[in-house]
XYZ file of N, CA and C in Angstrom:
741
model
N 42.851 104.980 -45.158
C 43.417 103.885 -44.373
C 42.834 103.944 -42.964
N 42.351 102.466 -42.385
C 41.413 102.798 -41.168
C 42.972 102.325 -40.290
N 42.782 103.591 -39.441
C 43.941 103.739 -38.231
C 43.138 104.129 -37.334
N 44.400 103.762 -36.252
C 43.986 104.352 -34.540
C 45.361 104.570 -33.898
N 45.329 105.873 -33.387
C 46.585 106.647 -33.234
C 46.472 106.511 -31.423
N 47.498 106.276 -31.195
C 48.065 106.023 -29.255
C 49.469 106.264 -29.185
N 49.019 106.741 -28.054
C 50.837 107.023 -27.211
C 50.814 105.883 -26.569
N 52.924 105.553 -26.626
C 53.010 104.416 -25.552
C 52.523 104.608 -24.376
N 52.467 105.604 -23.354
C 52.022 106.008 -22.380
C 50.666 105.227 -22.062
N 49.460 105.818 -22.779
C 47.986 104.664 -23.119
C 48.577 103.807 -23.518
N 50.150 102.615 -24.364
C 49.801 101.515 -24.622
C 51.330 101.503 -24.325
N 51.956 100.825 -23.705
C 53.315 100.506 -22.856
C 53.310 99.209 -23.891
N 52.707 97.947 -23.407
C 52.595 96.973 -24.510
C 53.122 97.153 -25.777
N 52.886 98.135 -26.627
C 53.365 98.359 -28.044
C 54.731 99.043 -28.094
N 55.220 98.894 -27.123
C 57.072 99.565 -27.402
C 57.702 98.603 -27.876
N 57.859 96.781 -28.132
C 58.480 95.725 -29.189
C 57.770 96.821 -30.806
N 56.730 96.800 -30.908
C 56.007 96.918 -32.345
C 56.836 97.820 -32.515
N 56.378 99.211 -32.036
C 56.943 100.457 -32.126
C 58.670 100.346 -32.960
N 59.300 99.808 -31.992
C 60.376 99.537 -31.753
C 61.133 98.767 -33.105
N 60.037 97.766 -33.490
C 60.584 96.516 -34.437
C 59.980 97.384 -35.923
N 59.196 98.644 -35.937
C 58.820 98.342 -37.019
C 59.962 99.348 -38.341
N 59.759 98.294 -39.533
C 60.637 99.038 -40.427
C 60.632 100.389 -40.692
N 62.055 100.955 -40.704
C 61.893 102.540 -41.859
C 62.915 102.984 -43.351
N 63.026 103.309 -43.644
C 63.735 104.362 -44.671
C 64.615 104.968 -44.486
N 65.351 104.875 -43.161
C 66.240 106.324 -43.485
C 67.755 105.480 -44.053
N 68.066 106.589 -44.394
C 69.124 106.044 -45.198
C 70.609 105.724 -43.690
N 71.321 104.672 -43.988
C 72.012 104.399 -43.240
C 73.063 104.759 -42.401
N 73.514 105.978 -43.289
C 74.514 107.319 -42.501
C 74.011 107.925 -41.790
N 72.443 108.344 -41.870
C 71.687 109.198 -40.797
C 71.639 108.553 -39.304
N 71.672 107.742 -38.805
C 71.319 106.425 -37.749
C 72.883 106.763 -37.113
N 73.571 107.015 -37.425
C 75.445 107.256 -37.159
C 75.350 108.683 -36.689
N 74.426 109.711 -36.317
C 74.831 111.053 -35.851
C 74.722 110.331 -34.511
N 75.949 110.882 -33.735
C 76.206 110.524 -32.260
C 75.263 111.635 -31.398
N 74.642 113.125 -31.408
C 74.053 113.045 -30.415
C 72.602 112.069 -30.676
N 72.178 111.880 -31.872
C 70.920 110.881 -32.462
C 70.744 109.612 -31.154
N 72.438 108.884 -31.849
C 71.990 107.442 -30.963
C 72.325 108.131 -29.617
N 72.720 108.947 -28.987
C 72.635 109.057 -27.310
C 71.328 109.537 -26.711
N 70.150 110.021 -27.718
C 69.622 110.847 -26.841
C 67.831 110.009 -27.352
N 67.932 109.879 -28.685
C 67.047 109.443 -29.737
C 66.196 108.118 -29.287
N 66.903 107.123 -28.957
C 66.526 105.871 -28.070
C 65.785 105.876 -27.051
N 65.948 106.912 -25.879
C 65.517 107.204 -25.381
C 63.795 107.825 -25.222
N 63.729 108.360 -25.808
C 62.743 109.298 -26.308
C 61.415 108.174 -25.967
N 60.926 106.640 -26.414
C 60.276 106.059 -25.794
C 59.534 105.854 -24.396
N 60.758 105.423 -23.995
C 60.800 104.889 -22.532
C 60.749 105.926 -21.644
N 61.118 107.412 -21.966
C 61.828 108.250 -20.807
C 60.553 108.972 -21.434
N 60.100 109.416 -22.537
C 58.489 110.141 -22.870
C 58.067 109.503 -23.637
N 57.193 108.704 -22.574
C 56.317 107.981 -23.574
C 54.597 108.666 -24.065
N 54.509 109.458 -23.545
C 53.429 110.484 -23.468
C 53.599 111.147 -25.013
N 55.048 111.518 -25.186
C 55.157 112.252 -26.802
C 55.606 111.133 -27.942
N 55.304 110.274 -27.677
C 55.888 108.847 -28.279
C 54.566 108.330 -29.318
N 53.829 108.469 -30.494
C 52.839 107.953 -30.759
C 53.068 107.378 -31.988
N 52.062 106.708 -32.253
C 52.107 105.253 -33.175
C 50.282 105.086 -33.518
N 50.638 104.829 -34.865
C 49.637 104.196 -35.659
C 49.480 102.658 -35.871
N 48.223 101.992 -35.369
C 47.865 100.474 -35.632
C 46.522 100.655 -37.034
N 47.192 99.673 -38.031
C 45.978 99.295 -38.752
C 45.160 98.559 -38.571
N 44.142 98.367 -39.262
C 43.187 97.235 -38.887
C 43.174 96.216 -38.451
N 44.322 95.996 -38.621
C 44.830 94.561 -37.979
C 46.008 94.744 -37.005
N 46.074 95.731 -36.217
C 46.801 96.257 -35.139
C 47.899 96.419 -35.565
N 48.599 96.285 -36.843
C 50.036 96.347 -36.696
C 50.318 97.876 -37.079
N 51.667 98.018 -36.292
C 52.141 99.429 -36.544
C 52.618 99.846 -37.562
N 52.611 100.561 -38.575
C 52.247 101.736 -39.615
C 52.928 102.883 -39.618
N 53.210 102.952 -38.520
C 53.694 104.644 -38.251
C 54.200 105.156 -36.832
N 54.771 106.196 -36.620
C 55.288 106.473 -35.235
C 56.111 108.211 -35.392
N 55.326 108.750 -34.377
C 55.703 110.146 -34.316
C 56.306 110.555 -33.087
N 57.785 110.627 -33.082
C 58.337 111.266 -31.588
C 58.437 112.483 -31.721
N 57.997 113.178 -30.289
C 58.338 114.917 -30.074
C 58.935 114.969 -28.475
N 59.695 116.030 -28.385
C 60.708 116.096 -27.201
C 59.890 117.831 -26.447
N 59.283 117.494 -25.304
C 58.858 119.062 -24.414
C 60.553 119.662 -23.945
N 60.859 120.674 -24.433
C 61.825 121.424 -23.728
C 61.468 123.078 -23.265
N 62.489 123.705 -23.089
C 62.339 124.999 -22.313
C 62.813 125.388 -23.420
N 62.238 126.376 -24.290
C 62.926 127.677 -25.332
C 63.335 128.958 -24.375
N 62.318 129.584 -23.982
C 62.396 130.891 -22.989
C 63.131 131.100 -21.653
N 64.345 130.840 -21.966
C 65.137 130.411 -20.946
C 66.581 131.102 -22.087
N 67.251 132.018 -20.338
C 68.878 132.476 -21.210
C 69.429 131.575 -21.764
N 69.999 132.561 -22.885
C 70.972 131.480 -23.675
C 70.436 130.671 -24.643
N 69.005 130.623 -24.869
C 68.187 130.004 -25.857
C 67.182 131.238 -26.610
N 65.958 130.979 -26.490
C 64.875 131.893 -27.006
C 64.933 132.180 -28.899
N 66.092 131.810 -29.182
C 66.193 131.843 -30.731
C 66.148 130.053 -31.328
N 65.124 129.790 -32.029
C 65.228 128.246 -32.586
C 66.784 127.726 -32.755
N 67.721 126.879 -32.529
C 69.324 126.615 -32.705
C 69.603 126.551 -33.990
N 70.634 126.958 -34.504
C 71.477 126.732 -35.705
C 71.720 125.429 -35.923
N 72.021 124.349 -34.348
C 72.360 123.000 -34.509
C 71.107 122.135 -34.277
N 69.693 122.889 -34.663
C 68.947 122.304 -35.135
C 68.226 120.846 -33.793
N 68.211 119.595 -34.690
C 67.734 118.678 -34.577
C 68.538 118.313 -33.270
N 69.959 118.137 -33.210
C 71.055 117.716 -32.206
C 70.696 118.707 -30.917
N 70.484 119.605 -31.248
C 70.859 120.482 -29.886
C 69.044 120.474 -29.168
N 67.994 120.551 -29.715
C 66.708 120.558 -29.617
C 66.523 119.153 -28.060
N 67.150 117.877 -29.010
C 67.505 116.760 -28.026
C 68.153 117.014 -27.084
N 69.720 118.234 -27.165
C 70.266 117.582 -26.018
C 69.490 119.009 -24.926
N 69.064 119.454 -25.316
C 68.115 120.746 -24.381
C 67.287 119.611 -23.848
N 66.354 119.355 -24.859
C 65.171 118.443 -23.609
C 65.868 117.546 -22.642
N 66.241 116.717 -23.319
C 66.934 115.756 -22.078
C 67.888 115.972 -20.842
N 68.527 117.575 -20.806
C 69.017 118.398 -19.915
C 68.253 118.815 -19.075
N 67.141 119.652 -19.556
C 66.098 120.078 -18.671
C 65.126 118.622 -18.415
N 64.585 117.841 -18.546
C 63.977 116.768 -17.818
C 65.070 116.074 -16.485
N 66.331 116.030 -17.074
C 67.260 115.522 -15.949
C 67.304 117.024 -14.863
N 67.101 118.129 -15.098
C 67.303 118.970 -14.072
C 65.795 119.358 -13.373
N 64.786 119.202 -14.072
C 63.350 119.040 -14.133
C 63.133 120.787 -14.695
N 63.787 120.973 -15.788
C 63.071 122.525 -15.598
C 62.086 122.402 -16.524
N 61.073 123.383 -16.212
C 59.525 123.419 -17.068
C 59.783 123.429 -18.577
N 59.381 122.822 -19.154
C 58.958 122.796 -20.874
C 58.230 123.676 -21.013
N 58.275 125.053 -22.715
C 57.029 125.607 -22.641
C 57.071 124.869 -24.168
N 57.708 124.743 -24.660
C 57.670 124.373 -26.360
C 58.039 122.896 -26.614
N 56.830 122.182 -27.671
C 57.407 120.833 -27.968
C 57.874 120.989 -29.145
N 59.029 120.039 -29.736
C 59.743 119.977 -30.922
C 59.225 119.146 -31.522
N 58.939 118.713 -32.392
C 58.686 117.262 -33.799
C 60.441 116.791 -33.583
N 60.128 115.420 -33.707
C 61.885 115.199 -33.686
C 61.662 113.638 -34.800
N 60.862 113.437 -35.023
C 60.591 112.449 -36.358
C 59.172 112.280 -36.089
N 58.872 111.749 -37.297
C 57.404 111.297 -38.386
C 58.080 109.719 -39.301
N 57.955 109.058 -38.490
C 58.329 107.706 -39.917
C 57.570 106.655 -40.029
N 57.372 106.954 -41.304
C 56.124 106.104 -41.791
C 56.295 104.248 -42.400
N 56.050 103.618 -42.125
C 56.624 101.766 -42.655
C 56.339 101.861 -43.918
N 57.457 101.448 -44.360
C 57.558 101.226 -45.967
C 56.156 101.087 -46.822
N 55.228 100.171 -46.276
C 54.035 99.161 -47.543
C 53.391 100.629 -46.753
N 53.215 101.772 -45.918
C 52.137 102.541 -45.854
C 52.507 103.351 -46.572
N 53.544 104.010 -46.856
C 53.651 105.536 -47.520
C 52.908 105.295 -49.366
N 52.980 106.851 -48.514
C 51.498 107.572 -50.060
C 50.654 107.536 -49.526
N 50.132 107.087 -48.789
C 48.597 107.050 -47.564
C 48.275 108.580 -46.969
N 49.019 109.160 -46.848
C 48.865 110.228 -46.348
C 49.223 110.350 -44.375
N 49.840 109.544 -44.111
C 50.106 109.030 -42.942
C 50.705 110.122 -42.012
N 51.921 110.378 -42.672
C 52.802 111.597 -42.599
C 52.137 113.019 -42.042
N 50.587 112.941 -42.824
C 49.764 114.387 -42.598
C 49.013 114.110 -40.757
N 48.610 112.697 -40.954
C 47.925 112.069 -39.392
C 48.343 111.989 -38.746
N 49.609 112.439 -38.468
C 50.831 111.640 -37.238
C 51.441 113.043 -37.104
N 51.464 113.914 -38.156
C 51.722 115.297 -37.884
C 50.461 116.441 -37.044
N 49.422 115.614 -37.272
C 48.560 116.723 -36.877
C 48.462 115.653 -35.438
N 48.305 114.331 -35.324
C 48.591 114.073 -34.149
C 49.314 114.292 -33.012
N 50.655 114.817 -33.602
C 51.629 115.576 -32.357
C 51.082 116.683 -32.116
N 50.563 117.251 -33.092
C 50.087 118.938 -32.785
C 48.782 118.785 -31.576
N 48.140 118.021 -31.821
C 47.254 117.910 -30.747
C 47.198 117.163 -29.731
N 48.560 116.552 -29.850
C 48.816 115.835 -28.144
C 49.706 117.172 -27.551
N 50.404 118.080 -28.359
C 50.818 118.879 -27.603
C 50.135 119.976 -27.199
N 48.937 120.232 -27.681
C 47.723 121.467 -27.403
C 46.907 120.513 -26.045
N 46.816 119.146 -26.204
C 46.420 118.413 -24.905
C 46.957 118.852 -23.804
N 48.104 119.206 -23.834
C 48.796 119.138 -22.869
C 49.494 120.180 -22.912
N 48.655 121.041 -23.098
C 49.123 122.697 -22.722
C 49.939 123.653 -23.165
N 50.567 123.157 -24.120
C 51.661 123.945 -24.480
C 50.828 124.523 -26.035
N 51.371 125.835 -25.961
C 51.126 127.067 -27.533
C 51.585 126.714 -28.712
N 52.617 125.842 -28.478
C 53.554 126.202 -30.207
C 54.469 124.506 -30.297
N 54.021 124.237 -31.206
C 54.960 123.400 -31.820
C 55.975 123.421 -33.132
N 57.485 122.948 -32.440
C 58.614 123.481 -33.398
C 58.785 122.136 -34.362
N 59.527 122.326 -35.279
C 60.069 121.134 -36.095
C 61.061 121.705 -36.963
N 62.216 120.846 -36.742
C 63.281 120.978 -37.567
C 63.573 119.979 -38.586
N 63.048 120.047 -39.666
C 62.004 119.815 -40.672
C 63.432 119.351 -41.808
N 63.241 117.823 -42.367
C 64.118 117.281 -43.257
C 63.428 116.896 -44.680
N 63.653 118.310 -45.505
C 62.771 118.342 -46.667
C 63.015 116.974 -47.358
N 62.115 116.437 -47.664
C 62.312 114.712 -48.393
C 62.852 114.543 -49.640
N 62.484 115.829 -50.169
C 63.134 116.056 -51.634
C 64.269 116.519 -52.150
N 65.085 117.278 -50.990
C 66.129 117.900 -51.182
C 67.435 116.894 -51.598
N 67.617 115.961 -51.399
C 68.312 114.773 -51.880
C 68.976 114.574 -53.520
N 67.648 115.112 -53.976
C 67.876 115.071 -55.705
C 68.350 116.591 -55.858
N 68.614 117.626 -55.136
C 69.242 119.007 -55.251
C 70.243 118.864 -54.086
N 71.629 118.300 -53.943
C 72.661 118.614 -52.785
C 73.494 119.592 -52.991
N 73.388 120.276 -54.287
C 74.059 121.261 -54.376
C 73.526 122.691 -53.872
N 72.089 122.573 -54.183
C 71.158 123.661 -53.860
C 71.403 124.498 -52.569
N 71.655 125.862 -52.426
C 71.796 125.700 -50.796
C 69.907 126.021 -50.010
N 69.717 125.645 -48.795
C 68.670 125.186 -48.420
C 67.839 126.566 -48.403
N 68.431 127.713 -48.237
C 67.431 128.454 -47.763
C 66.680 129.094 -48.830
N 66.974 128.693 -50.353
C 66.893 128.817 -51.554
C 65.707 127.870 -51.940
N 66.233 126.428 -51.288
C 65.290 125.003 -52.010
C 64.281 125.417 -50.828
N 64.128 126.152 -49.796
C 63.548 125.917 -48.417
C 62.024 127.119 -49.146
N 62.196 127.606 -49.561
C 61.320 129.239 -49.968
C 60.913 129.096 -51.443
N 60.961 128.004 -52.055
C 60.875 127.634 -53.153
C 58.891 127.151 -53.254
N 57.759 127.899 -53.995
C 56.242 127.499 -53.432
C 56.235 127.628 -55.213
N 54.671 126.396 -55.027
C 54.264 126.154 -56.312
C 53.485 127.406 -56.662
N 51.966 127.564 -57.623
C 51.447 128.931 -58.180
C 50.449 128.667 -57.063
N 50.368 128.012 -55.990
C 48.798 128.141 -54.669
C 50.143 128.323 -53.647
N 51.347 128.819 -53.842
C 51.736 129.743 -52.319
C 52.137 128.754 -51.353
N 52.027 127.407 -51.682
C 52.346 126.158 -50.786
C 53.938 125.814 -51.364
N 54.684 125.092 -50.079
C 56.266 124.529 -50.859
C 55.981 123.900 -51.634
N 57.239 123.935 -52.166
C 57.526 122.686 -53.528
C 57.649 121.522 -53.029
N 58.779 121.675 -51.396
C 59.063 120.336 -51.248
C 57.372 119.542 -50.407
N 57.303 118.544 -50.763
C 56.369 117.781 -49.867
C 56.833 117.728 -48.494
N 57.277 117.634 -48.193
C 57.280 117.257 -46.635
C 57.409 118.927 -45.761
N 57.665 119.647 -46.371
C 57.637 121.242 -45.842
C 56.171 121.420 -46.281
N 55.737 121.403 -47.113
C 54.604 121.558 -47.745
C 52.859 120.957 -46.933
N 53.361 119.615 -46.282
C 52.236 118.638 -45.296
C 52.627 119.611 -43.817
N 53.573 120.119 -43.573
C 53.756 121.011 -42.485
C 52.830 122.907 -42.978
N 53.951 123.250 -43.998
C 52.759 123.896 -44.121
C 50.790 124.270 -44.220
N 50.564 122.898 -45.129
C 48.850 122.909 -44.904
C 48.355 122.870 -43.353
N 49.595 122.412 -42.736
C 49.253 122.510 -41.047
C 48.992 123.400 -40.493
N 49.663 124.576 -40.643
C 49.307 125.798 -40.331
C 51.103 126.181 -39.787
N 51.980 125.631 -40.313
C 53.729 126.234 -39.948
C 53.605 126.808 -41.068
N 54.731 127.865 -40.258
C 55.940 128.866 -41.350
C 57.188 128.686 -41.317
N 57.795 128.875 -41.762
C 59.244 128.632 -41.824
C 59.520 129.672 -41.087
N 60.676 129.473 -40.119
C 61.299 130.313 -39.031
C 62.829 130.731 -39.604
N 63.519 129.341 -39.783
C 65.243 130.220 -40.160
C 65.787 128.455 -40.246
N 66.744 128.839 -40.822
C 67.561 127.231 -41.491
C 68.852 127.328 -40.412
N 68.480 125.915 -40.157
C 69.358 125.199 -39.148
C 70.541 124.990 -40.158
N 71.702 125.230 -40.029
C 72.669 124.941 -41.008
C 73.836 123.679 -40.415
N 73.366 123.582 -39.335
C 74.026 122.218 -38.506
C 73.105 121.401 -37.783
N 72.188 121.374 -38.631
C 70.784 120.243 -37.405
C 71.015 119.009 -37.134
N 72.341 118.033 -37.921
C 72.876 116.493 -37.626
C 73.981 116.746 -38.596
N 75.198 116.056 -37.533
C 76.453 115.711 -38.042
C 76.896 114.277 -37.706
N 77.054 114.158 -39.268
C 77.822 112.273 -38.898
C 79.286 112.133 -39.564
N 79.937 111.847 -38.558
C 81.549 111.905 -38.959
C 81.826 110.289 -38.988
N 82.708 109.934 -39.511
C 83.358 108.469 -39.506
C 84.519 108.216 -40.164
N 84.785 107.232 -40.128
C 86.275 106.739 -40.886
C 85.897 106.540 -42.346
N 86.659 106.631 -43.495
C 86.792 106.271 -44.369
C 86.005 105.034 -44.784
N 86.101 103.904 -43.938
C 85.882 102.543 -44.108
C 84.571 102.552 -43.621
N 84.068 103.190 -42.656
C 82.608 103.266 -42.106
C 81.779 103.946 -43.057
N 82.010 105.486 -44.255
C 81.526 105.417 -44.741
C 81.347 104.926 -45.940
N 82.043 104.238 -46.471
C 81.953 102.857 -47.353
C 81.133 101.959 -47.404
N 81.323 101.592 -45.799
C 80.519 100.158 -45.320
C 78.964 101.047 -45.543
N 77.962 102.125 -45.012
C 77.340 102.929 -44.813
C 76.659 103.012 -46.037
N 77.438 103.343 -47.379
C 77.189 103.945 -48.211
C 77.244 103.169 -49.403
N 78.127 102.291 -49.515
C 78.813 101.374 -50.880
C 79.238 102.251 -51.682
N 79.957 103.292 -51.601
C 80.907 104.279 -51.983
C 82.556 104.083 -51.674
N 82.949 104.597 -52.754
C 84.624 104.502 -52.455
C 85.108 105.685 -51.677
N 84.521 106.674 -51.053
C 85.567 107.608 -50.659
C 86.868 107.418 -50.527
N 87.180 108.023 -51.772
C 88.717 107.855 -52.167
C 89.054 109.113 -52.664
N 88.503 110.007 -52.236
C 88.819 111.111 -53.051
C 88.651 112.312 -52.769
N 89.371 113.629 -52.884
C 89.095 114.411 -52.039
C 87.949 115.647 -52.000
N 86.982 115.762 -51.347
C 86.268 116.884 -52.072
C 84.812 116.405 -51.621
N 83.558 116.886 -51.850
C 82.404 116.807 -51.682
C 82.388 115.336 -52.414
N 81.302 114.672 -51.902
C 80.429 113.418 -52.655
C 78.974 113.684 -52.214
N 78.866 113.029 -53.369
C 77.122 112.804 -53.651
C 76.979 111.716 -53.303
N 76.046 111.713 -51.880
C 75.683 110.538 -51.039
C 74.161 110.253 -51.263
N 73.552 109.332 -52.141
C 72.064 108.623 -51.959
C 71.232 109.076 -50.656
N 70.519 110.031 -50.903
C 69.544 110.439 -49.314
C 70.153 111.678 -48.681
N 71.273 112.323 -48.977
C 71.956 113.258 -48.323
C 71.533 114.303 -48.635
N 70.759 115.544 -47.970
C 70.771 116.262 -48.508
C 71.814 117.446 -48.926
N 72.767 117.056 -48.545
C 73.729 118.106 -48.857
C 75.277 116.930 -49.411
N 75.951 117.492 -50.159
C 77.217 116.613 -49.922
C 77.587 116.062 -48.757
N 78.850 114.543 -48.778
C 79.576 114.501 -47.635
C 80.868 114.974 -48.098
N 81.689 115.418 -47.272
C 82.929 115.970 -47.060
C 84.287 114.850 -46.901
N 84.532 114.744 -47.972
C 85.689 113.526 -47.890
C 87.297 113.850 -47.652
N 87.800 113.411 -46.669
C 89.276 113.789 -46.408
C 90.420 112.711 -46.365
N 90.280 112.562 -47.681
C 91.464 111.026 -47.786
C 92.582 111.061 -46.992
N 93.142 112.217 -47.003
C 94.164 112.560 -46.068
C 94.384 112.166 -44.843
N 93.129 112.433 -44.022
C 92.827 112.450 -42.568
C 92.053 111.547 -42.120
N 91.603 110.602 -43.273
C 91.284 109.854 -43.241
C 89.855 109.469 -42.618
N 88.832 110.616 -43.016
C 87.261 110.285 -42.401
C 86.877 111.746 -43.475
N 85.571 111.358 -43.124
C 84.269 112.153 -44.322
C 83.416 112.741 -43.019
N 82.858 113.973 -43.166
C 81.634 114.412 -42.564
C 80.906 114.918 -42.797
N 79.317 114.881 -42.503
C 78.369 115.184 -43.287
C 77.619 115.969 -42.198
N 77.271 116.938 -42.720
C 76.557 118.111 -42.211
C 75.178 118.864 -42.478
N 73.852 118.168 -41.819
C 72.634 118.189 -42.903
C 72.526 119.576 -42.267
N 71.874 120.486 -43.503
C 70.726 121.246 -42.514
C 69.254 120.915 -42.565
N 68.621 121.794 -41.824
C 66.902 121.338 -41.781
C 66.486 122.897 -41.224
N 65.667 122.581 -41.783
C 64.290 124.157 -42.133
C 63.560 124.026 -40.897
N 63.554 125.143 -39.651
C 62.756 124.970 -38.337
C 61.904 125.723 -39.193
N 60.463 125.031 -38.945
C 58.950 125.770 -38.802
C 58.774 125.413 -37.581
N 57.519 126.821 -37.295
C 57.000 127.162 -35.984
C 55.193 126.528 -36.556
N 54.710 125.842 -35.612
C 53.268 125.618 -35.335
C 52.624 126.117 -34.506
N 52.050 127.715 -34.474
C 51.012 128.051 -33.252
C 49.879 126.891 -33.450
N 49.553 126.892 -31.848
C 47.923 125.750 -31.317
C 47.321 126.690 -30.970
């Protein structure tokens, strides 16, 4: 597929495209509250780690956000347990206080519907890796949402996470396009996004009855949601697999 990969930063102009173009994720994911507080952002406030694929005919294809934060700093230095949520609210803490970044995170890869299978996913991954070696930094993190784990929610992750075909590569694909990258798996985030709601929200969300008490099998989830008829709301608790990328 003939592409050309830019940060908004080089193209300010393309934040409608960026912005407008379709994805996949399933509709409960879009509902983790630190997501929409911090996630939106990520454009406008770094547009430098903000990049996007145009096809031949300029339209956008693809889009890879990554967040520069401080790891080596008290109180951190270990990848988070809360994963994806806490990765965000670190960067956007330290940019509001200005403290130095040494490590960038992957914080999505999403590819437009009519492109996937292209291999897009692999170009936009090695593209962050080398806008972040551009720009000085050693190691890129990712708290990594195996694509396949969906059809195993019972599985627990650090099981489906260590799982390699007979060439030593994962099973899952999307751990697997990280691995040929040159990541390893570091340690499983066991709280990397939480989405809580009412009963009726995850209904509307899902086209499910939560009516009942106990785990459900949610379309795209990788793990059960947690249903509490009682109390009247469900919560869902993904984890995600941090790999480390030395540059």
């Amino acid at each position: 597929m003939d592409i050309k990969v830019s940060s908004l930063a080089e193209r300010p102009d393309r934040l409608p495209a960026v912005l407008d173009m379709t994805d996949t994720w399933p509709e409960f994911v879009t509902h983790d509250l630190v997501g929409n507080a911090h996630y939106g952002r990520i454009p406008t406030e770094l547009p430098e780690y903000t990049l996007f694929a145009e096809d031949a005919d300029g339209q956008v294809v693809a889009h890879a956000y990554s967040v520069p934060f401080a790891l080596d700093l008290d109180g951190r230095r270990t990848l988070p347990a809360r994963g994806w949520d806490q990765v965000l609210v670190w960067a956007f803490a330290d940019l509001r206080h200005g403290t130095r970044p040494d490590t960038v995170s992957a914080i999505a890869v999403t590819i437009a519907p009519h492109a996937q299978g292209r291999g897009l996913s692999s170009v936009m991954l090695s593209a962050m890796r080398d806008n972040a070696r551009a720009r000085g930094f050693r190691e890129v993190v990712a708290p990594v949402r195996p694509n396949a784990k969906h059809r195993e929610p019972h599985t627990p992750l650090a099981e489906y996470a260590h799982r390699v075909r007979p060439d030593g590569l994962p099973e899952d694909p999307w751990l697997r396009v990280h691995a040929r990258a040159g990541a390893t798996i570091d340690s499983i985030a066991p709280a990397s996004m939480t989405v809580t709601g009412s009963l009726e929200e995850w209904r509307r969300w899902t086209g499910l009855p939560f009516d009942t008490a106990g785990d459900v099998e949610v379309p795209g989830a990788l793990v059960p949601v947690r249903c509490e008829p009682e109390h009247g709301y469900a919560v869902y608790t993904e984890p995600n697999v941090w790999m480390r990328h030395p540059l």
